[in-house]
mmCIF file of C-alpha atoms in Angstrom:
data_model
loop_
_atom_site.group_PDB
_atom_site.id
_atom_site.type_symbol
_atom_site.label_atom_id
_atom_site.label_comp_id
_atom_site.label_asym_id
_atom_site.label_seq_id
_atom_site.Cartn_x
_atom_site.Cartn_y
_atom_site.Cartn_z
ATOM 1 C CA UNK A 116 132.766 118.215 54.143
ATOM 2 C CA UNK A 117 132.356 120.543 57.111
ATOM 3 C CA UNK A 118 128.642 120.998 56.330
ATOM 4 C CA UNK A 119 128.123 117.245 56.156
ATOM 5 C CA UNK A 120 129.744 116.688 59.545
ATOM 6 C CA UNK A 121 127.695 119.475 61.091
ATOM 7 C CA UNK A 122 124.480 118.021 59.698
ATOM 8 C CA UNK A 123 125.436 114.552 60.950
ATOM 9 C CA UNK A 124 126.103 115.896 64.452
ATOM 10 C CA UNK A 125 122.795 117.775 64.438
ATOM 11 C CA UNK A 126 120.919 114.688 63.240
ATOM 12 C CA UNK A 127 122.598 112.635 65.968
ATOM 13 C CA UNK A 128 121.546 115.119 68.653
ATOM 14 C CA UNK A 129 117.965 115.119 67.379
ATOM 15 C CA UNK A 130 117.952 111.321 67.340
ATOM 16 C CA UNK A 131 119.312 111.161 70.902
ATOM 17 C CA UNK A 132 116.714 113.678 72.060
ATOM 18 C CA UNK A 133 113.907 111.696 70.461
ATOM 19 C CA UNK A 134 115.190 108.481 72.054
ATOM 20 C CA UNK A 135 115.334 110.079 75.500
ATOM 21 C CA UNK A 136 111.847 111.543 75.089
ATOM 22 C CA UNK A 137 110.458 108.151 74.063
ATOM 23 C CA UNK A 138 111.706 106.388 77.200
ATOM 24 C CA UNK A 139 108.841 105.557 79.591
ATOM 25 C CA UNK A 140 108.825 106.794 83.176
ATOM 26 C CA UNK A 141 108.833 103.857 85.569
ATOM 27 C CA UNK A 142 107.773 103.883 89.221
ATOM 28 C CA UNK A 143 109.850 101.244 90.985
ATOM 29 C CA UNK A 144 110.804 103.200 94.127
ATOM 30 C CA UNK A 145 109.175 106.180 95.815
ATOM 31 C CA UNK A 146 112.235 108.332 95.052
ATOM 32 C CA UNK A 147 111.874 107.662 91.335
ATOM 33 C CA UNK A 148 109.766 110.794 91.750
ATOM 34 C CA UNK A 149 111.534 114.042 92.518
ATOM 35 C CA UNK A 150 110.393 116.065 95.520
ATOM 36 C CA UNK A 151 108.349 118.316 93.235
ATOM 37 C CA UNK A 152 106.851 115.403 91.308
ATOM 38 C CA UNK A 153 105.856 113.664 94.533
ATOM 39 C CA UNK A 154 104.016 116.758 95.739
ATOM 40 C CA UNK A 155 102.341 117.094 92.318
ATOM 41 C CA UNK A 156 101.041 113.522 92.510
ATOM 42 C CA UNK A 157 99.781 114.028 96.080
ATOM 43 C CA UNK A 158 97.948 117.245 95.151
ATOM 44 C CA UNK A 159 96.414 115.491 92.153
ATOM 45 C CA UNK A 160 95.358 112.576 94.386
ATOM 46 C CA UNK A 161 93.582 114.988 96.723
ATOM 47 C CA UNK A 162 91.831 116.546 93.723
ATOM 48 C CA UNK A 163 90.700 113.143 92.467
ATOM 49 C CA UNK A 164 89.405 112.254 95.936
ATOM 50 C CA UNK A 165 87.476 115.507 96.216
ATOM 51 C CA UNK A 166 86.052 115.058 92.716
ATOM 52 C CA UNK A 167 84.868 111.540 93.533
ATOM 53 C CA UNK A 168 83.195 112.757 96.709
ATOM 54 C CA UNK A 169 81.433 115.411 94.622
ATOM 55 C CA UNK A 170 80.406 112.865 91.982
ATOM 56 C CA UNK A 171 82.561 114.409 89.248
ATOM 57 C CA UNK A 172 84.020 112.029 86.662
ATOM 58 C CA UNK A 173 87.545 112.349 85.257
ATOM 59 C CA UNK A 174 87.860 109.928 82.342
ATOM 60 C CA UNK A 175 91.311 111.164 81.407
ATOM 61 C CA UNK A 176 92.604 107.691 80.512
ATOM 62 C CA UNK A 177 89.785 106.695 78.186
ATOM 63 C CA UNK A 178 90.832 103.897 75.865
ATOM 64 C CA UNK A 179 93.988 103.024 77.835
ATOM 65 C CA UNK A 180 94.735 99.640 79.390
ATOM 66 C CA UNK A 181 96.710 98.642 82.476
ATOM 67 C CA UNK A 182 98.161 95.130 82.631
ATOM 68 C CA UNK A 183 98.397 93.820 86.221
ATOM 69 C CA UNK A 184 100.856 90.988 86.959
ATOM 70 C CA UNK A 185 100.401 89.216 90.299
ATOM 71 C CA UNK A 186 102.846 86.716 91.764
ATOM 72 C CA UNK A 187 101.483 87.515 95.245
ATOM 73 C CA UNK A 188 97.828 87.619 96.336
ATOM 74 C CA UNK A 189 96.264 91.003 96.929
ATOM 75 C CA UNK A 190 93.122 92.804 98.044
ATOM 76 C CA UNK A 191 93.935 96.528 98.140
ATOM 77 C CA UNK A 192 96.460 96.596 95.295
ATOM 78 C CA UNK A 193 94.278 94.709 92.842
ATOM 79 C CA UNK A 194 90.964 96.383 93.629
ATOM 80 C CA UNK A 195 92.347 99.932 93.884
ATOM 81 C CA UNK A 196 94.259 99.737 90.592
ATOM 82 C CA UNK A 197 91.414 98.055 88.720
ATOM 83 C CA UNK A 198 88.813 100.445 90.106
ATOM 84 C CA UNK A 199 91.103 103.421 89.524
ATOM 85 C CA UNK A 200 91.575 102.602 85.848
ATOM 86 C CA UNK A 201 87.818 102.125 85.433
ATOM 87 C CA UNK A 202 87.058 105.463 87.098
ATOM 88 C CA UNK A 203 89.575 107.168 84.815
ATOM 89 C CA UNK A 204 87.829 105.714 81.783
ATOM 90 C CA UNK A 205 90.391 102.998 81.102
ATOM 91 C CA UNK A 206 90.554 99.252 81.553
ATOM 92 C CA UNK A 207 92.649 96.884 83.692
ATOM 93 C CA UNK A 208 93.565 93.268 82.891
ATOM 94 C CA UNK A 209 94.374 90.854 85.729
ATOM 95 C CA UNK A 210 97.337 88.618 84.898
ATOM 96 C CA UNK A 211 97.914 85.992 87.555
ATOM 97 C CA UNK A 212 101.254 84.233 87.246
ATOM 98 C CA UNK A 213 99.542 80.917 86.495
ATOM 99 C CA UNK A 214 97.141 82.563 84.033
ATOM 100 C CA UNK A 215 99.923 83.650 81.669
ATOM 101 C CA UNK A 216 103.045 82.000 80.282
ATOM 102 C CA UNK A 217 105.142 83.511 83.069
ATOM 103 C CA UNK A 218 103.920 80.678 85.272
ATOM 104 C CA UNK A 219 105.183 78.144 82.734
ATOM 105 C CA UNK A 220 108.707 79.493 82.538
ATOM 106 C CA UNK A 221 108.553 82.336 80.013
ATOM 107 C CA UNK A 222 111.416 84.771 80.728
ATOM 108 C CA UNK A 223 110.336 88.014 82.349
ATOM 109 C CA UNK A 224 111.968 90.027 79.593
ATOM 110 C CA UNK A 225 109.837 88.264 76.966
ATOM 111 C CA UNK A 226 106.668 88.864 78.966
ATOM 112 C CA UNK A 227 107.621 92.530 79.334
ATOM 113 C CA UNK A 228 108.343 93.038 75.639
ATOM 114 C CA UNK A 229 105.103 91.348 74.645
ATOM 115 C CA UNK A 230 102.873 93.217 77.091
ATOM 116 C CA UNK A 231 104.437 96.487 75.919
ATOM 117 C CA UNK A 232 102.832 95.856 72.521
ATOM 118 C CA UNK A 233 99.369 95.404 74.068
ATOM 119 C CA UNK A 234 98.916 97.704 77.049
ATOM 120 C CA UNK A 235 99.715 101.291 78.029
ATOM 121 C CA UNK A 236 101.278 100.465 81.420
ATOM 122 C CA UNK A 237 102.052 97.451 83.595
ATOM 123 C CA UNK A 238 101.663 97.165 87.346
ATOM 124 C CA UNK A 239 103.474 94.162 88.829
ATOM 125 C CA UNK A 240 103.299 92.663 92.326
ATOM 126 C CA UNK A 241 106.241 90.286 92.579
ATOM 127 C CA UNK A 242 108.606 88.744 95.093
ATOM 128 C CA UNK A 243 112.148 89.707 94.093
ATOM 129 C CA UNK A 244 112.892 93.373 93.431
ATOM 130 C CA UNK A 245 115.184 92.286 90.617
ATOM 131 C CA UNK A 246 112.095 91.024 88.781
ATOM 132 C CA UNK A 247 110.479 94.453 88.636
ATOM 133 C CA UNK A 248 113.786 95.880 87.403
ATOM 134 C CA UNK A 249 113.912 93.307 84.579
ATOM 135 C CA UNK A 250 110.355 94.186 83.576
ATOM 136 C CA UNK A 251 111.293 97.868 83.461
ATOM 137 C CA UNK A 252 114.515 97.272 81.547
ATOM 138 C CA UNK A 253 112.685 95.558 78.688
ATOM 139 C CA UNK A 254 109.436 97.554 78.657
ATOM 140 C CA UNK A 255 108.497 100.370 76.325
ATOM 141 C CA UNK A 256 105.581 101.383 78.604
ATOM 142 C CA UNK A 257 105.643 102.522 82.260
ATOM 143 C CA UNK A 258 106.201 99.790 84.857
ATOM 144 C CA UNK A 259 104.682 100.351 88.310
ATOM 145 C CA UNK A 260 105.922 98.500 91.373
ATOM 146 C CA UNK A 261 102.810 97.149 93.104
ATOM 147 C CA UNK A 262 105.051 95.505 95.728
ATOM 148 C CA UNK A 263 108.360 93.660 95.921
ATOM 149 C CA UNK A 264 110.214 92.173 98.869
ATOM 150 C CA UNK A 265 112.278 95.381 99.057
ATOM 151 C CA UNK A 266 109.791 98.181 98.398
ATOM 152 C CA UNK A 267 106.117 99.190 98.289
ATOM 153 C CA UNK A 268 106.100 102.724 96.828
ATOM 154 C CA UNK A 269 102.383 102.728 95.949
ATOM 155 C CA UNK A 270 101.588 102.175 99.620
ATOM 156 C CA UNK A 271 103.846 105.083 100.514
ATOM 157 C CA UNK A 272 101.921 107.395 98.181
ATOM 158 C CA UNK A 273 98.725 106.509 100.050
ATOM 159 C CA UNK A 274 100.475 106.891 103.412
ATOM 160 C CA UNK A 275 101.719 110.369 102.562
ATOM 161 C CA UNK A 276 98.314 111.398 101.234
ATOM 162 C CA UNK A 277 96.758 110.224 104.505
ATOM 163 C CA UNK A 278 99.246 112.117 106.669
ATOM 164 C CA UNK A 279 98.798 115.232 104.529
ATOM 165 C CA UNK A 280 95.044 115.053 105.156
ATOM 166 C CA UNK A 281 95.336 114.251 108.856
ATOM 167 C CA UNK A 282 98.038 116.792 109.725
ATOM 168 C CA UNK A 283 97.299 119.485 107.148
ATOM 169 C CA UNK A 284 100.728 119.003 105.589
ATOM 170 C CA UNK A 285 104.135 117.632 106.523
ATOM 171 C CA UNK A 286 105.784 120.504 108.373
ATOM 172 C CA UNK A 287 106.783 119.652 111.969
ATOM 173 C CA UNK A 288 105.212 116.202 111.719
ATOM 174 C CA UNK A 289 106.833 113.408 113.721
ATOM 175 C CA UNK A 290 106.283 109.785 112.693
ATOM 176 C CA UNK A 291 107.273 106.515 114.344
ATOM 177 C CA UNK A 292 107.672 103.224 112.525
ATOM 178 C CA UNK A 293 107.322 100.348 115.016
ATOM 179 C CA UNK A 294 107.993 96.707 114.180
ATOM 180 C CA UNK A 295 109.666 94.954 111.275
ATOM 181 C CA UNK A 296 112.011 96.897 108.997
ATOM 182 C CA UNK A 297 110.236 95.476 105.957
ATOM 183 C CA UNK A 298 109.472 96.652 102.425
ATOM 184 C CA UNK A 299 106.593 98.903 103.484
ATOM 185 C CA UNK A 300 108.684 100.535 106.193
ATOM 186 C CA UNK A 301 111.655 101.051 103.902
ATOM 187 C CA UNK A 302 109.607 102.868 101.253
ATOM 188 C CA UNK A 303 107.838 104.885 103.934
ATOM 189 C CA UNK A 304 111.077 106.100 105.540
ATOM 190 C CA UNK A 305 112.326 107.331 102.172
ATOM 191 C CA UNK A 306 108.984 109.023 101.453
ATOM 192 C CA UNK A 307 109.039 110.661 104.878
ATOM 193 C CA UNK A 308 112.530 111.994 104.180
ATOM 194 C CA UNK A 309 111.344 113.448 100.867
ATOM 195 C CA UNK A 310 108.576 115.346 102.673
ATOM 196 C CA UNK A 311 110.815 116.564 105.526
ATOM 197 C CA UNK A 312 109.057 114.667 108.298
ATOM 198 C CA UNK A 313 110.880 113.641 111.459
ATOM 199 C CA UNK A 314 111.123 109.818 111.551
ATOM 200 C CA UNK A 315 112.045 107.350 114.271
ATOM 201 C CA UNK A 316 112.356 103.661 113.412
ATOM 202 C CA UNK A 317 112.026 101.108 116.219
ATOM 203 C CA UNK A 318 112.784 97.491 115.335
ATOM 204 C CA UNK A 319 114.047 94.514 117.334
ATOM 205 C CA UNK A 320 117.738 93.683 116.936
ATOM 206 C CA UNK A 321 118.207 91.686 113.761
ATOM 207 C CA UNK A 322 115.086 93.090 112.082
ATOM 208 C CA UNK A 323 116.284 96.588 111.228
ATOM 209 C CA UNK A 324 115.880 98.297 107.892
ATOM 210 C CA UNK A 325 118.635 97.947 105.341
ATOM 211 C CA UNK A 326 121.457 100.401 106.083
ATOM 212 C CA UNK A 327 121.370 101.471 102.421
ATOM 213 C CA UNK A 328 117.764 102.607 102.866
ATOM 214 C CA UNK A 329 118.620 104.734 105.902
ATOM 215 C CA UNK A 330 121.545 106.197 103.959
ATOM 216 C CA UNK A 331 119.246 107.027 101.022
ATOM 217 C CA UNK A 332 116.833 108.760 103.368
ATOM 218 C CA UNK A 333 119.683 110.879 104.713
ATOM 219 C CA UNK A 334 120.885 111.713 101.213
ATOM 220 C CA UNK A 335 117.360 112.948 100.480
ATOM 221 C CA UNK A 336 117.522 115.355 103.412
ATOM 222 C CA UNK A 337 116.006 113.215 106.150
ATOM 223 C CA UNK A 338 117.618 112.267 109.440
ATOM 224 C CA UNK A 339 115.957 109.044 110.654
ATOM 225 C CA UNK A 340 116.514 108.046 114.265
ATOM 226 C CA UNK A 341 117.075 104.308 114.651
ATOM 227 C CA UNK A 342 116.339 102.576 117.941
ATOM 228 C CA UNK A 343 115.342 99.237 119.442
ATOM 229 C CA UNK A 344 113.017 100.924 121.975
ATOM 230 C CA UNK A 345 109.387 101.271 120.826
ATOM 231 C CA UNK A 346 108.488 103.566 123.743
ATOM 232 C CA UNK A 347 111.261 105.975 122.766
ATOM 233 C CA UNK A 348 110.000 105.918 119.177
ATOM 234 C CA UNK A 349 106.356 106.724 119.893
ATOM 235 C CA UNK A 350 106.781 109.272 122.671
ATOM 236 C CA UNK A 351 105.482 112.611 121.351
ATOM 237 C CA UNK A 352 104.884 111.131 117.864
ATOM 238 C CA UNK A 353 102.064 112.488 115.700
ATOM 239 C CA UNK A 354 101.797 109.276 113.674
ATOM 240 C CA UNK A 355 102.481 105.687 114.750
ATOM 241 C CA UNK A 356 102.797 103.208 111.896
ATOM 242 C CA UNK A 357 103.127 99.431 112.063
ATOM 243 C CA UNK A 358 102.860 96.418 109.775
ATOM 244 C CA UNK A 359 102.792 92.640 110.112
ATOM 245 C CA UNK A 360 105.694 90.880 111.763
ATOM 246 C CA UNK A 361 105.371 87.841 109.500
ATOM 247 C CA UNK A 362 105.118 88.685 105.809
ATOM 248 C CA UNK A 363 104.271 86.371 102.914
ATOM 249 C CA UNK A 364 107.011 83.789 102.536
ATOM 250 C CA UNK A 365 108.150 84.092 106.178
ATOM 251 C CA UNK A 366 105.637 81.711 107.714
ATOM 252 C CA UNK A 367 108.343 79.207 108.713
ATOM 253 C CA UNK A 368 109.930 81.943 110.880
ATOM 254 C CA UNK A 369 106.768 82.509 112.877
ATOM 255 C CA UNK A 370 107.848 81.225 116.303
ATOM 256 C CA UNK A 371 111.217 82.994 116.179
ATOM 257 C CA UNK A 372 109.664 86.264 115.054
ATOM 258 C CA UNK A 373 106.893 86.213 117.648
ATOM 259 C CA UNK A 374 109.529 85.960 120.375
ATOM 260 C CA UNK A 375 111.738 88.648 118.812
ATOM 261 C CA UNK A 376 108.908 91.192 118.489
ATOM 262 C CA UNK A 377 107.637 90.914 122.057
ATOM 263 C CA UNK A 378 107.020 94.459 123.336
ATOM 264 C CA UNK A 379 106.585 95.970 119.869
ATOM 265 C CA UNK A 380 102.811 95.546 119.659
ATOM 266 C CA UNK A 381 100.801 98.715 119.033
ATOM 267 C CA UNK A 382 98.399 98.445 121.948
ATOM 268 C CA UNK A 383 96.877 100.611 124.661
ATOM 269 C CA UNK A 384 100.027 100.417 126.790
ATOM 270 C CA UNK A 385 102.225 101.718 123.953
ATOM 271 C CA UNK A 386 99.666 104.318 122.868
ATOM 272 C CA UNK A 387 99.596 105.689 126.436
ATOM 273 C CA UNK A 388 102.953 107.263 125.573
ATOM 274 C CA UNK A 389 101.377 109.059 122.579
ATOM 275 C CA UNK A 390 97.700 109.648 123.439
ATOM 276 C CA UNK A 391 97.210 112.164 120.628
ATOM 277 C CA UNK A 392 98.951 110.179 117.897
ATOM 278 C CA UNK A 393 97.139 108.763 114.885
ATOM 279 C CA UNK A 394 97.630 105.062 114.196
ATOM 280 C CA UNK A 395 98.372 103.679 110.741
ATOM 281 C CA UNK A 396 98.645 100.153 109.333
ATOM 282 C CA UNK A 397 98.881 99.246 105.641
ATOM 283 C CA UNK A 398 96.698 96.106 106.047
ATOM 284 C CA UNK A 399 96.084 93.228 106.122
ATOM 285 C CA UNK A 400 96.585 93.270 109.885
ATOM 286 C CA UNK A 401 97.260 90.251 112.071
ATOM 287 C CA UNK A 402 95.104 91.489 114.912
ATOM 288 C CA UNK A 403 96.456 90.420 118.259
ATOM 289 C CA UNK A 404 100.021 90.307 116.944
ATOM 290 C CA UNK A 405 101.535 93.606 115.731
ATOM 291 C CA UNK A 406 98.374 95.556 116.625
ATOM 292 C CA UNK A 407 95.407 94.954 118.884
ATOM 293 C CA UNK A 408 91.727 95.129 118.008
ATOM 294 C CA UNK A 409 91.422 97.952 120.507
ATOM 295 C CA UNK A 410 94.063 100.038 118.724
ATOM 296 C CA UNK A 411 92.841 99.450 115.191
ATOM 297 C CA UNK A 412 89.232 100.207 116.162
ATOM 298 C CA UNK A 413 90.061 103.205 118.348
ATOM 299 C CA UNK A 414 89.426 106.868 117.644
ATOM 300 C CA UNK A 415 93.161 107.211 117.054
ATOM 301 C CA UNK A 416 93.056 104.849 114.087
ATOM 302 C CA UNK A 417 93.126 106.237 110.532
ATOM 303 C CA UNK A 418 93.787 102.811 109.051
ATOM 304 C CA UNK A 419 90.768 102.706 106.771
ATOM 305 C CA UNK A 420 91.262 106.259 105.511
ATOM 306 C CA UNK A 421 94.747 105.048 104.637
ATOM 307 C CA UNK A 422 93.319 102.020 102.804
ATOM 308 C CA UNK A 423 90.883 104.183 100.843
ATOM 309 C CA UNK A 424 93.684 106.489 99.807
ATOM 310 C CA UNK A 425 95.354 103.676 97.866
ATOM 311 C CA UNK A 426 92.650 104.295 95.244
ATOM 312 C CA UNK A 427 93.110 108.050 94.993
ATOM 313 C CA UNK A 428 96.910 107.981 95.120
ATOM 314 C CA UNK A 429 97.134 105.344 92.414
ATOM 315 C CA UNK A 430 94.698 107.189 90.186
ATOM 316 C CA UNK A 431 96.950 110.226 90.480
ATOM 317 C CA UNK A 432 100.032 108.136 89.710
ATOM 318 C CA UNK A 433 98.392 106.543 86.653
ATOM 319 C CA UNK A 434 97.230 109.934 85.447
ATOM 320 C CA UNK A 435 100.718 111.401 85.927
ATOM 321 C CA UNK A 436 102.401 108.542 84.065
ATOM 322 C CA UNK A 437 99.907 108.163 81.218
ATOM 323 C CA UNK A 438 98.247 111.521 80.611
#
């Protein structure tokens, strides 16, 4: 009897181990990666970028397919993921909401279970963060957050890769987020905390980042400064980062927001307080609103390096998840 119980316990442990090992790794938030994993992905992204510049192919994902669900329109997310899969030897399938049964009322969990039988990973660009969590809960393949209303971790990977290139690393780097405390900013602040950068967040009253996000950044070792003064934020900063004031779905708030964000534009007057800072924007930009033409076209701008790095960072992420 004792031997039988021992064998049963051993079999149970083996079964549990196999179940844990079979669970896919999802990428819903930037801190779904550990500090070490984040640095691994960034180093791999730099290697992929260097290899592409040298004309070296890395078809490590040959025969694998990425399903791409889009509830929101996209330029950089769609093209970088599709191109990245192609360059890695795989294939990407565009799945617009109205092109699949999701647009006709199929539950997300049914879509997730079905796609898991067809593809090797799913990238989804959706509105509600709860939707990406439902996809992950019911998927047997990795789910990648291509953007939700709460987070944009793929953008943060590209942002960190860009800063690493520009500054030679993250040590003693000071960054300022200026504008709306939106999804892009929230993911970036957490990513900055994970890489030990000094962060100041300047938003108008009523448009701050979620307190839970600031708390998470502090739990990860960061110490974000929160202010309503954009000049205070950018003074002596190495990096100044902004994004649109009016995101998709907020168009009816336009007049109110334009008044609230007066003084937060990244322009020559603001940049005079940080003449050596590099300027970042995740794009698309509403030129003349959150940033001027002069700023985005200036020698301080690294906006298009940042846009290019979406490709390399996402290739590294795909490779890390699927290799």
